[in-house]
Short mmCIF file of C-alpha atoms and ligand atoms in Angstrom, two decimals:
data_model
loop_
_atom_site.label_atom_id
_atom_site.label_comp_id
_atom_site.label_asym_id
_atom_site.label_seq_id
_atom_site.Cartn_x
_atom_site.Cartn_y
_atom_site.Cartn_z
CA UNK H 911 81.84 146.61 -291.22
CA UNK H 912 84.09 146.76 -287.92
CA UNK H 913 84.67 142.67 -286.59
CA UNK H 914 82.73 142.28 -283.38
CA UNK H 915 84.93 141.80 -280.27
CA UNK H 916 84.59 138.87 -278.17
CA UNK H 917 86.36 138.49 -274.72
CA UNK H 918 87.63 135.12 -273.89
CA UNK H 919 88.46 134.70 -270.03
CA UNK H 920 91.66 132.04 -271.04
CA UNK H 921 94.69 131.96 -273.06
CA UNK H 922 95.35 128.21 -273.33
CA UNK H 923 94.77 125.82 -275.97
CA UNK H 924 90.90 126.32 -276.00
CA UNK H 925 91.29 129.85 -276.53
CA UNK H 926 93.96 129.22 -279.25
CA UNK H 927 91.72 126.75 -281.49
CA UNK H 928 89.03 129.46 -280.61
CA UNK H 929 90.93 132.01 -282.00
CA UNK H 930 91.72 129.81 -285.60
CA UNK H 931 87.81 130.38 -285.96
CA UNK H 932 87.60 133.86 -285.19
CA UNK H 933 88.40 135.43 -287.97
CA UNK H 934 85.64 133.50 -290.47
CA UNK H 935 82.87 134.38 -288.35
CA UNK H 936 84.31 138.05 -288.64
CA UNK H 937 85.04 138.11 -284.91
CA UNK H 938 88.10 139.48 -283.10
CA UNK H 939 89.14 137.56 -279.92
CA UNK H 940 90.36 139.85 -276.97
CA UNK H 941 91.91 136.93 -274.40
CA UNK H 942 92.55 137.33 -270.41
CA UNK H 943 95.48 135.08 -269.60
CA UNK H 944 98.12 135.45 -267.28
CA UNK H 945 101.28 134.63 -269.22
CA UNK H 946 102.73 136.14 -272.33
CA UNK H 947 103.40 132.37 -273.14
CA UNK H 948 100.32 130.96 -273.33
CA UNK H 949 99.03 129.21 -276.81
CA UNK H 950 96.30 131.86 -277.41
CA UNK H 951 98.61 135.15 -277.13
CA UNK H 952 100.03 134.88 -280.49
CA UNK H 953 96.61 134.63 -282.30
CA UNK H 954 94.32 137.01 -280.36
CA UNK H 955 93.62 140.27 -281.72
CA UNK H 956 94.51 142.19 -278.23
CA UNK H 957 95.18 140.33 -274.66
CA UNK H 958 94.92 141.95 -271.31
CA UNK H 959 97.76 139.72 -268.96
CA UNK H 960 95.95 138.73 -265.89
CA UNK H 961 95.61 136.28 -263.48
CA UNK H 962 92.17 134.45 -264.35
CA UNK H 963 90.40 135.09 -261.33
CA UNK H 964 90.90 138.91 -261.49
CA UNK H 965 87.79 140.80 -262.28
CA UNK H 966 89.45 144.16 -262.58
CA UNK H 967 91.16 142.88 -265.42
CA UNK H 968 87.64 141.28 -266.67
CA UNK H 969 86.21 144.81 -266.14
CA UNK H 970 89.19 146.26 -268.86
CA UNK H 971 88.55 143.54 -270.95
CA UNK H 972 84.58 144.13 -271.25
CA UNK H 973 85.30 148.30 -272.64
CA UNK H 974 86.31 146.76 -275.72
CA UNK H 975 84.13 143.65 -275.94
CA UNK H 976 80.13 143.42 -276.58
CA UNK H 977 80.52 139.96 -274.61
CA UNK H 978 82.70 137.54 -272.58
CA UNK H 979 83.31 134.43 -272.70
CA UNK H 980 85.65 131.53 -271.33
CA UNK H 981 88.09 129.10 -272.07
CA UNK H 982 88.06 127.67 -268.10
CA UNK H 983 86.12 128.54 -264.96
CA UNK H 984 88.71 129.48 -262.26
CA UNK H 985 87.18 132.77 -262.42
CA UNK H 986 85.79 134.71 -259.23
CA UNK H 987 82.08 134.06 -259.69
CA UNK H 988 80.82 136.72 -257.19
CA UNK H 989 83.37 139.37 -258.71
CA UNK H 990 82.00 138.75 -262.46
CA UNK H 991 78.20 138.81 -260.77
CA UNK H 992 78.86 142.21 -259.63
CA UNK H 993 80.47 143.68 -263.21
CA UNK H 994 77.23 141.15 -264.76
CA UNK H 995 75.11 143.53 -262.36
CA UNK H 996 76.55 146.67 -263.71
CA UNK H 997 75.74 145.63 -267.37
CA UNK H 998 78.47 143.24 -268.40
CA UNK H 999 77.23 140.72 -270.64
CA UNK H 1000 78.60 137.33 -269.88
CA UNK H 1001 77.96 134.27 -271.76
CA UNK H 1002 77.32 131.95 -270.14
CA UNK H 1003 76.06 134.04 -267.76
CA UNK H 1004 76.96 134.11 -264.12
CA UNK H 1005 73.67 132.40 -262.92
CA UNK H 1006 74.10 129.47 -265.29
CA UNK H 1007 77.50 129.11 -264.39
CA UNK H 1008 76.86 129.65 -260.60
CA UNK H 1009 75.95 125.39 -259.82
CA UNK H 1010 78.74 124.76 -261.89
CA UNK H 1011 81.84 125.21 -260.92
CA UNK H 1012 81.98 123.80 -257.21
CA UNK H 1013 81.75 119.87 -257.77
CA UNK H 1014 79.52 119.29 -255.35
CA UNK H 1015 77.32 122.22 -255.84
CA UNK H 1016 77.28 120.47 -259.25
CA UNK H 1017 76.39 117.10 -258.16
CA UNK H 1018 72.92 118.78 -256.14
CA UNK H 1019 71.99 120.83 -258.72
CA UNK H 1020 72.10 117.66 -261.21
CA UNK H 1021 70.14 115.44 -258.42
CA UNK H 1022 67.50 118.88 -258.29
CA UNK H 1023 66.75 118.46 -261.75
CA UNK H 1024 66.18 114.78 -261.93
CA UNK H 1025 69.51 113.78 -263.83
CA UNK H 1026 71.09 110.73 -262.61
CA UNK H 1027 74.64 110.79 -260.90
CA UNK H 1028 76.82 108.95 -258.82
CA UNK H 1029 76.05 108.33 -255.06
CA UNK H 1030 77.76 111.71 -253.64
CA UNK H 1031 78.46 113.84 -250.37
CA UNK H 1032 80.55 116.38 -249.59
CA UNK H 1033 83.65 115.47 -247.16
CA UNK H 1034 86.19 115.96 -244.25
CA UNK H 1035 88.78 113.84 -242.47
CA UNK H 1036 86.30 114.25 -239.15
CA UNK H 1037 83.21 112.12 -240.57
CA UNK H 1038 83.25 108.32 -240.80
CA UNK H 1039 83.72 107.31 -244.12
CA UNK H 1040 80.22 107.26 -245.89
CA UNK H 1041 81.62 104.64 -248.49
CA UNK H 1042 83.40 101.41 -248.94
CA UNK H 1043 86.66 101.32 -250.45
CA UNK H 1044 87.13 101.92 -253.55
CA UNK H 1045 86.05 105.42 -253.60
CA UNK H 1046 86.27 108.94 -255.31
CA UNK H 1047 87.84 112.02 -253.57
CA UNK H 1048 87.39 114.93 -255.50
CA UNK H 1049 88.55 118.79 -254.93
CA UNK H 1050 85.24 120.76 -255.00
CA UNK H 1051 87.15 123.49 -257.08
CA UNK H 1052 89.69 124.25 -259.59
CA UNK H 1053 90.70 120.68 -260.65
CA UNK H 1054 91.41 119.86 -264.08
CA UNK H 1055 92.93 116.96 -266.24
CA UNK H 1056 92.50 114.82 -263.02
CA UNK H 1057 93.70 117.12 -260.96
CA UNK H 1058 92.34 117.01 -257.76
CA UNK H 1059 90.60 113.84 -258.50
CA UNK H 1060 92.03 110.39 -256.65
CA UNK H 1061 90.50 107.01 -256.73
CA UNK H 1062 90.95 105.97 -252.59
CA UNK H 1063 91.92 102.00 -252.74
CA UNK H 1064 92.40 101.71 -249.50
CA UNK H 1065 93.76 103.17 -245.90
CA UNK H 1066 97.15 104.08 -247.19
CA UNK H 1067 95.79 106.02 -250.08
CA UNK H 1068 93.47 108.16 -248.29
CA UNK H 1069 96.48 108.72 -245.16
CA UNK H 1070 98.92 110.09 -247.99
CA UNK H 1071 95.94 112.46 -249.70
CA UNK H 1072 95.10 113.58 -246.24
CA UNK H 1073 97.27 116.38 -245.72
CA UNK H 1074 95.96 117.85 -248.97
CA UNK H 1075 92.54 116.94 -247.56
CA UNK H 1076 92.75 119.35 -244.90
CA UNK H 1077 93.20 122.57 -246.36
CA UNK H 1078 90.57 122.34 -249.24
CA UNK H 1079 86.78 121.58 -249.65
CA UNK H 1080 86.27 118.01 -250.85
CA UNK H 1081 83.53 116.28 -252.45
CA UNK H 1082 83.24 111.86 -252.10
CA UNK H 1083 81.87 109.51 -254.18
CA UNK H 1084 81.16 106.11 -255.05
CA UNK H 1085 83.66 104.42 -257.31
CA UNK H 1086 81.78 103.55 -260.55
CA UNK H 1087 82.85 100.78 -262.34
CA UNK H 1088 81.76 101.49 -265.82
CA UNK H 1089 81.75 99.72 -268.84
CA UNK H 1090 82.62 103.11 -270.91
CA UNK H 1091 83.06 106.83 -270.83
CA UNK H 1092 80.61 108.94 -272.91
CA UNK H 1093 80.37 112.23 -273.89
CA UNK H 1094 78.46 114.88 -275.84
CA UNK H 1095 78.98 118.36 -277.23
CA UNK H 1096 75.86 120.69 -277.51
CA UNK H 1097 75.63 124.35 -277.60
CA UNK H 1098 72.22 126.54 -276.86
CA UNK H 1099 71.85 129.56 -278.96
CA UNK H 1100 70.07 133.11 -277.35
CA UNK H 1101 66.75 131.81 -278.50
CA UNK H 1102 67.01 128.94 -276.76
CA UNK H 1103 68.03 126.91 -279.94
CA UNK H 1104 69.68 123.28 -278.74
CA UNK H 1105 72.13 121.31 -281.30
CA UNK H 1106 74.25 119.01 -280.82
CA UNK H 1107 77.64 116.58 -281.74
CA UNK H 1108 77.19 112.94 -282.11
CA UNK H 1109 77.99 111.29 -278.73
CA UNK H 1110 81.62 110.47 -278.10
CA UNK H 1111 83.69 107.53 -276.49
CA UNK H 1112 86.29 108.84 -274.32
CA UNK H 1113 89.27 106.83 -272.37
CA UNK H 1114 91.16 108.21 -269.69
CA UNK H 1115 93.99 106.75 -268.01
CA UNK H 1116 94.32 108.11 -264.70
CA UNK H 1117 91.51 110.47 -264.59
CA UNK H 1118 93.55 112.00 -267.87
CA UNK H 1119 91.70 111.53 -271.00
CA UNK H 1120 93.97 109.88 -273.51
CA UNK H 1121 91.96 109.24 -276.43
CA UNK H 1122 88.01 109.92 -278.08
CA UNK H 1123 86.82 107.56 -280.60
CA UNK H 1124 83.60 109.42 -282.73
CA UNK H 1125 80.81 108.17 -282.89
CA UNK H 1126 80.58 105.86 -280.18
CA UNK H 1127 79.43 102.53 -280.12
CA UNK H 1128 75.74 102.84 -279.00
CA UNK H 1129 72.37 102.24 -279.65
CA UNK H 1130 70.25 105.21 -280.85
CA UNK H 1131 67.75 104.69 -277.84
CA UNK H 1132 71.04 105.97 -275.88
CA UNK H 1133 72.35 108.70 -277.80
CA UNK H 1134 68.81 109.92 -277.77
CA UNK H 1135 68.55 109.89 -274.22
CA UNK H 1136 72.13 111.23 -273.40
CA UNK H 1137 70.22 113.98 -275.95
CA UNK H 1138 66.91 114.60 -273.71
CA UNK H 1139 69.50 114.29 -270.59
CA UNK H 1140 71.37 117.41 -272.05
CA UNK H 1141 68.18 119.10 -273.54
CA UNK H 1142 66.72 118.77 -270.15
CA UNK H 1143 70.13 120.52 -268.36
CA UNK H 1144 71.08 123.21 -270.75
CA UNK H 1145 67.20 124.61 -270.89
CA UNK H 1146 67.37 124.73 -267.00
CA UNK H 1147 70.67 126.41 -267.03
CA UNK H 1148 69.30 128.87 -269.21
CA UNK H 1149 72.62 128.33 -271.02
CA UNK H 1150 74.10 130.36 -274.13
CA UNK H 1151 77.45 128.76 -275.51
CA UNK H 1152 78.65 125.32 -276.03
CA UNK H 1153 79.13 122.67 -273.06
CA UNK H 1154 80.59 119.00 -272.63
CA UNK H 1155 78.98 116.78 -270.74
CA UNK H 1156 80.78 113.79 -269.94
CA UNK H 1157 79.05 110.25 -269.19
CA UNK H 1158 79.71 106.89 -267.21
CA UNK H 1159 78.11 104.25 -269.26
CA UNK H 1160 77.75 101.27 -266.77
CA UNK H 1161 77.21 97.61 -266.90
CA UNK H 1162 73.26 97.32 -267.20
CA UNK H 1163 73.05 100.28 -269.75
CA UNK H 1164 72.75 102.97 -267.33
CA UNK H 1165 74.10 106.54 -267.82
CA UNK H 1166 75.09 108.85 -265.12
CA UNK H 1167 76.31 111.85 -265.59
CA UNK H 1168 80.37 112.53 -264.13
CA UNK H 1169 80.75 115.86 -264.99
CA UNK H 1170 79.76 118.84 -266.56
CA UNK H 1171 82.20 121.59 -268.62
CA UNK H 1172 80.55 124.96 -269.44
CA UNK H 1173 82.35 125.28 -272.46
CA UNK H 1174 84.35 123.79 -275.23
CA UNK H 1175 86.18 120.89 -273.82
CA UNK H 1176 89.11 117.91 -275.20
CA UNK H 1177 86.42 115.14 -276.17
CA UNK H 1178 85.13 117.95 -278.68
CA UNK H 1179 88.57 118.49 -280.16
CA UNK H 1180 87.88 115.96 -283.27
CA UNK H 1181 85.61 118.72 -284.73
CA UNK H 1182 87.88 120.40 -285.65
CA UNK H 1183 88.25 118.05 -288.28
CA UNK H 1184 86.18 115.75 -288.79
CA UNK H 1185 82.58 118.35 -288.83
CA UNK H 1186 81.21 121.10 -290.68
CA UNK H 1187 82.02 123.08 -287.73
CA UNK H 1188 83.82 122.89 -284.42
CA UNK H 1189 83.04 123.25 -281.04
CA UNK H 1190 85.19 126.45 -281.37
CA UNK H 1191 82.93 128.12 -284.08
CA UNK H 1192 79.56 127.05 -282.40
CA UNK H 1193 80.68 128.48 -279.08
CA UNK H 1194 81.04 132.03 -281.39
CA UNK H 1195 77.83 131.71 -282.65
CA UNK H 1196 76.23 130.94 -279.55
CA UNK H 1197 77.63 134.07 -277.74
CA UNK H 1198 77.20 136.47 -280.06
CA UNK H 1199 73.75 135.64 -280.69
CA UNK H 1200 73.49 133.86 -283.96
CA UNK H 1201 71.59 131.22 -284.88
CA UNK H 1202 73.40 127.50 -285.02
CA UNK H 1203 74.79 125.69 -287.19
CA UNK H 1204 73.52 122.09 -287.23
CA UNK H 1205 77.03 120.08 -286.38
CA UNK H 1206 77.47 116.95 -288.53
CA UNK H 1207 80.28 114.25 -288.56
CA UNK H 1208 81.71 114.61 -292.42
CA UNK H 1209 83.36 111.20 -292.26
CA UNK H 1210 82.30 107.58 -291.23
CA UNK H 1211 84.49 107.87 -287.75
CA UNK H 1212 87.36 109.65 -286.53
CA UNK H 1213 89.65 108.97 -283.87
CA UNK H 1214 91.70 112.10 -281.72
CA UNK H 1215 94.50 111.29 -279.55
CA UNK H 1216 96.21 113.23 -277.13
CA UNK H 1217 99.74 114.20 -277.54
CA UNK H 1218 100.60 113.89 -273.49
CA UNK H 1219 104.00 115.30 -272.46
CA UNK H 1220 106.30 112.07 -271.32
CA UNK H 1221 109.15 114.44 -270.01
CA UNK H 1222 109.66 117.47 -268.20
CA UNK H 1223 111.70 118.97 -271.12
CA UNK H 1224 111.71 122.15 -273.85
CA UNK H 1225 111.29 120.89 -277.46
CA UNK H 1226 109.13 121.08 -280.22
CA UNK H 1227 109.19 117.26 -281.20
CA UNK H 1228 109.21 118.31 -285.02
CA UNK H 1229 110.13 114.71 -286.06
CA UNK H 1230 107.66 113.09 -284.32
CA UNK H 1231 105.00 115.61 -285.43
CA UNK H 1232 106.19 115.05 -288.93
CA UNK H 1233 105.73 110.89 -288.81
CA UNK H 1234 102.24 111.83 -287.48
CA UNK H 1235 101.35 113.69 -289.90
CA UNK H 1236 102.19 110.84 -292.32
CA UNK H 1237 99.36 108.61 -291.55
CA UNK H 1238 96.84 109.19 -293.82
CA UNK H 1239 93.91 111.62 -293.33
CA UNK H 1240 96.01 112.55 -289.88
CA UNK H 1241 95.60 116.42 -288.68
CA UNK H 1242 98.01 117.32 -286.39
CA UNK H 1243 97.32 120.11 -284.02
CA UNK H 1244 100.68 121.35 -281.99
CA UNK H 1245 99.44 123.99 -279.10
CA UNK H 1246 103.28 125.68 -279.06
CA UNK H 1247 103.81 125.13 -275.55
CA UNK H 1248 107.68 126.39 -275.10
CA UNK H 1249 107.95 123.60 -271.65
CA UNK H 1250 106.86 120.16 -272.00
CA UNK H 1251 105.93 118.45 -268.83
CA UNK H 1252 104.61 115.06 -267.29
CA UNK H 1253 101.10 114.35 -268.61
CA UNK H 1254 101.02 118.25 -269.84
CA UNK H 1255 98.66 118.67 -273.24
CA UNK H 1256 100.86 119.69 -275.77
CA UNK H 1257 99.02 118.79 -278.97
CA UNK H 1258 96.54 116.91 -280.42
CA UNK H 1259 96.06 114.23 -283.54
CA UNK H 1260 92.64 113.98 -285.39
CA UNK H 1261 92.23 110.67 -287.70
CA UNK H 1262 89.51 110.62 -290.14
CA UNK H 1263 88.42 107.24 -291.37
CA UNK H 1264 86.06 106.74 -294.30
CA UNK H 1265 86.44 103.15 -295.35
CA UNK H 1266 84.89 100.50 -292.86
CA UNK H 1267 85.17 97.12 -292.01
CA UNK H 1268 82.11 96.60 -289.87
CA UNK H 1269 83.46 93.63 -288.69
CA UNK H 1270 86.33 94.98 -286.87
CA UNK H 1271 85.01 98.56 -286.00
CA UNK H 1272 86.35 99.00 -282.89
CA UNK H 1273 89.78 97.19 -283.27
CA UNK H 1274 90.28 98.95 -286.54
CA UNK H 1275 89.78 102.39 -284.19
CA UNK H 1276 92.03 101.10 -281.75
CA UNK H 1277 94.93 100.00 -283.95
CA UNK H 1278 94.86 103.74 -285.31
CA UNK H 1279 95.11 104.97 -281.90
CA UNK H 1280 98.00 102.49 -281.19
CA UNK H 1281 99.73 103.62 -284.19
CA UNK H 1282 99.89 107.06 -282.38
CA UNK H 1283 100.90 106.23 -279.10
CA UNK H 1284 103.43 104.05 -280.69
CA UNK H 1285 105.09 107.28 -282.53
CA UNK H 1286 104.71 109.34 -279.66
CA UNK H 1287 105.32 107.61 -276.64
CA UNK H 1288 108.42 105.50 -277.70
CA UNK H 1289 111.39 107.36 -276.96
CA UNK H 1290 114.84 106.51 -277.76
CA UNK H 1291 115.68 104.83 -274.61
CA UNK H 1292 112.41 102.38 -275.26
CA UNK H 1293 110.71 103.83 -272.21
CA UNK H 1294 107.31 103.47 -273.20
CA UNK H 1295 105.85 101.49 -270.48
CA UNK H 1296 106.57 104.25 -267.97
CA UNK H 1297 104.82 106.96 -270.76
CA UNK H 1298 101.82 104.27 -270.42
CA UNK H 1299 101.07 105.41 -266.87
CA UNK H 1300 100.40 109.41 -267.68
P1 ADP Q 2695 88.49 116.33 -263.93
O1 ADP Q 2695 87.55 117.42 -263.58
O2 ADP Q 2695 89.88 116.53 -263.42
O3 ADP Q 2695 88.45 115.93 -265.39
P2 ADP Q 2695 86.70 114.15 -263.29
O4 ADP Q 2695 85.83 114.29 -262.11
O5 ADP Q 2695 86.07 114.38 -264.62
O6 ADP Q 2695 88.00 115.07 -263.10
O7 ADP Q 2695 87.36 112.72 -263.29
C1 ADP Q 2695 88.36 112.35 -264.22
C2 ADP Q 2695 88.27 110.87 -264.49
O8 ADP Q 2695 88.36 110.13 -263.26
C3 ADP Q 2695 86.96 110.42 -265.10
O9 ADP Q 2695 86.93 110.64 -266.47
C4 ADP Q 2695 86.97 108.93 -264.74
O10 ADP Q 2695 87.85 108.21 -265.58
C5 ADP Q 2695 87.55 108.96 -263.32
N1 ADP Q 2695 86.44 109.09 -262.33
C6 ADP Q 2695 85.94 110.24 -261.83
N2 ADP Q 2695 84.92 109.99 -260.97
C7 ADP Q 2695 84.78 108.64 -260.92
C8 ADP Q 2695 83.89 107.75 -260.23
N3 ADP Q 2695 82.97 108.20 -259.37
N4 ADP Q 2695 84.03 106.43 -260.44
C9 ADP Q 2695 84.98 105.94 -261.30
N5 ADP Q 2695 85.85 106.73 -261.96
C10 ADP Q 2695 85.76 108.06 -261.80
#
């Protein structure tokens, strides 16, 4: 029998890890991307090079593919609704994705539904200030990796975002000062069929996330209610595919939800490795309408930390990659990005961990992840500290 095609809308590293999968679930992968050097290009079965947001080039893509799919959301929402409209099967579809994708539209469609999130409202330079410093300014669309997203300290920080401010829809927020980050993967099938990934600690350092420690620390009265929280969402969304949901855990035990991804998504990236199936593979079953494998964590914990670019420079950093992969039970995942730059993803380390000391949970986790940093940060001039601040 002929592999099914699927379209993927995306040619980065999602699309590439997507495209590892492909070929087990008998599936061909068919990307949209704009650049003949993106990660995905070399592993997709056919590519159509387009600008994301182009639905002309969608509309080529979906003669050869029985669905779509994506690896990001800077598409053109109200383009794809009108190729949906003609018979275009997207998954998600259009009308799941539609609160989505504008942060703020995001934040009322939560509040609609009963889900708790920060205090919000959407913003310009003209109104008085709605919060006290510190607070959250947030582009309403297209920011990623922290993108977009400032933390306002004060007068001077908001006078040097301002001109940026002017030009753009922006959404404000209180400042939360959690205890943790939290997230969860979870995928809904065509029948409606919800499973998901054990809850995740994440850490970012300015608004980039840096590191995901699974499982997290946390009582099973929370991971079941981050669980009905996400149940609750992805049945109202009507949602087919996989989704990350990401969580601010704060001092009295609360959890509100910070944001949502509509598809797979870097605190999922330890599945790779450390489950009986990734986020990549679920999102394949979801959209082309089989039934779900039930994920499960096949070690005692597993750390993944990011391989962050500490220089604007081209190299493929084989030595470093090679003392990585020395620690034991270390996968190393290297997206083949020809230009490394500032606080750019280039790869990825997965560290699976069998033997615990319950005493030291936590620290033992953390050492691991210093190990990393260590070997990837530390350069030959000793310039770690300024690596630190990515
Ligand atoms: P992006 O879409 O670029 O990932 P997010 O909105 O998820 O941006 O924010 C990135 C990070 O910024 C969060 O993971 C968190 O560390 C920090 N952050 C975002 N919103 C808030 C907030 N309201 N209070 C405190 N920290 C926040």
């Amino acid at each position: 029998m002929e592999n099914q095609r699927v379209g993927v809308i995306g040619g980065g590293q999602l699309a590439w890890m997507m495209a590892q999968e492909a070929p087990d679930l008998n599936l061909d992968l068919v990307i949209q991307t704009p650049s003949p050097d993106d990660p995905a290009v070399a592993l997709a079965c056919d590519r159509v090079f387009a600008a994301i947001d182009d639905a002309s080039a969608t509309a080529e893509l979906a003669k050869t593919c029985g669905v779509i799919t994506f690896e990001n959301e800077f598409v053109d929402l109200d383009a794809l609704k009108i190729l949906e409209d003609q018979g275009v099967c997207f998954r998600p579809s259009i009308s799941t994705l539609q609160p989505l994708l504008d942060k703020y539209d995001q934040r009322c469609y939560l509040q609609k539904i009963g889900l708790p999130v920060p205090s919000f409202q959407s913003f310009n330079l003209s109104q008085p200030l709605p919060f006290e410093y510190p607070f959250v300014l947030k582009a309403r669309r297209h920011g990623y990796d922290g993108q977009g997203t400032s933390v306002i300290k004060g007068a001077d920080d908001l006078a040097r975002l301002s001109p940026q401010i002017l030009g753009n829809k922006w959404l404000i927020e209180e400042f939360i000062p959690f205890e943790r980050e939290l997230a969860i993967m979870a995928a809904r099938s065509v029948t409606g069929e919800i499973v998901f990934y054990p809850v995740v600690e994440t850490q970012q350092v300015n608004q980039v996330c840096h590191w995901v420690m699974v499982p997290a620390s946390i009582s099973s009265d929370l991971q079941r209610k981050i669980e009905d929280y996400t149940r609750l969402l992805l049945t109202e969304l009507n949602a087919i595919g996989i989704f990350g949901i990401e969580f601010f855990l704060t001092a009295s035990g609360d959890v509100l939800i910070n944001e949502i991804a509509p598809r797979t998504h870097n605190s999922g990236h330890y599945t790779l490795d450390a489950c009986n199936i990734s986020q990549f593979a679920l999102q394949l079953q979801a959209v082309t309408g089989q039934s779900l494998k039930q994920p499960l964590l096949q070690c005692q914990q597993a750390v993944m930390v990011n391989l962050l670019g500490y220089e604007n420079a081209e190299g493929d950093y084989a030595e470093k990659r090679a003392k990585l992969a020395e620690i034991p039970q270390a996968f190393v995942h290297w997206y083949n990005k020809t230009e490394s730059r500032i606080g750019r993803k280039l790869g990825h380390v997965t560290v699976l961990i069998n033997h615990l000391d319950h005493q030291n949970q936590r620290q033992n986790l953390l050492s691991i992840i210093q190990k990393i940093e260590f070997i990837w940060y530390s350069t030959p001039e000793g310039d770690r500290e300024n690596s630190k601040q990515l």
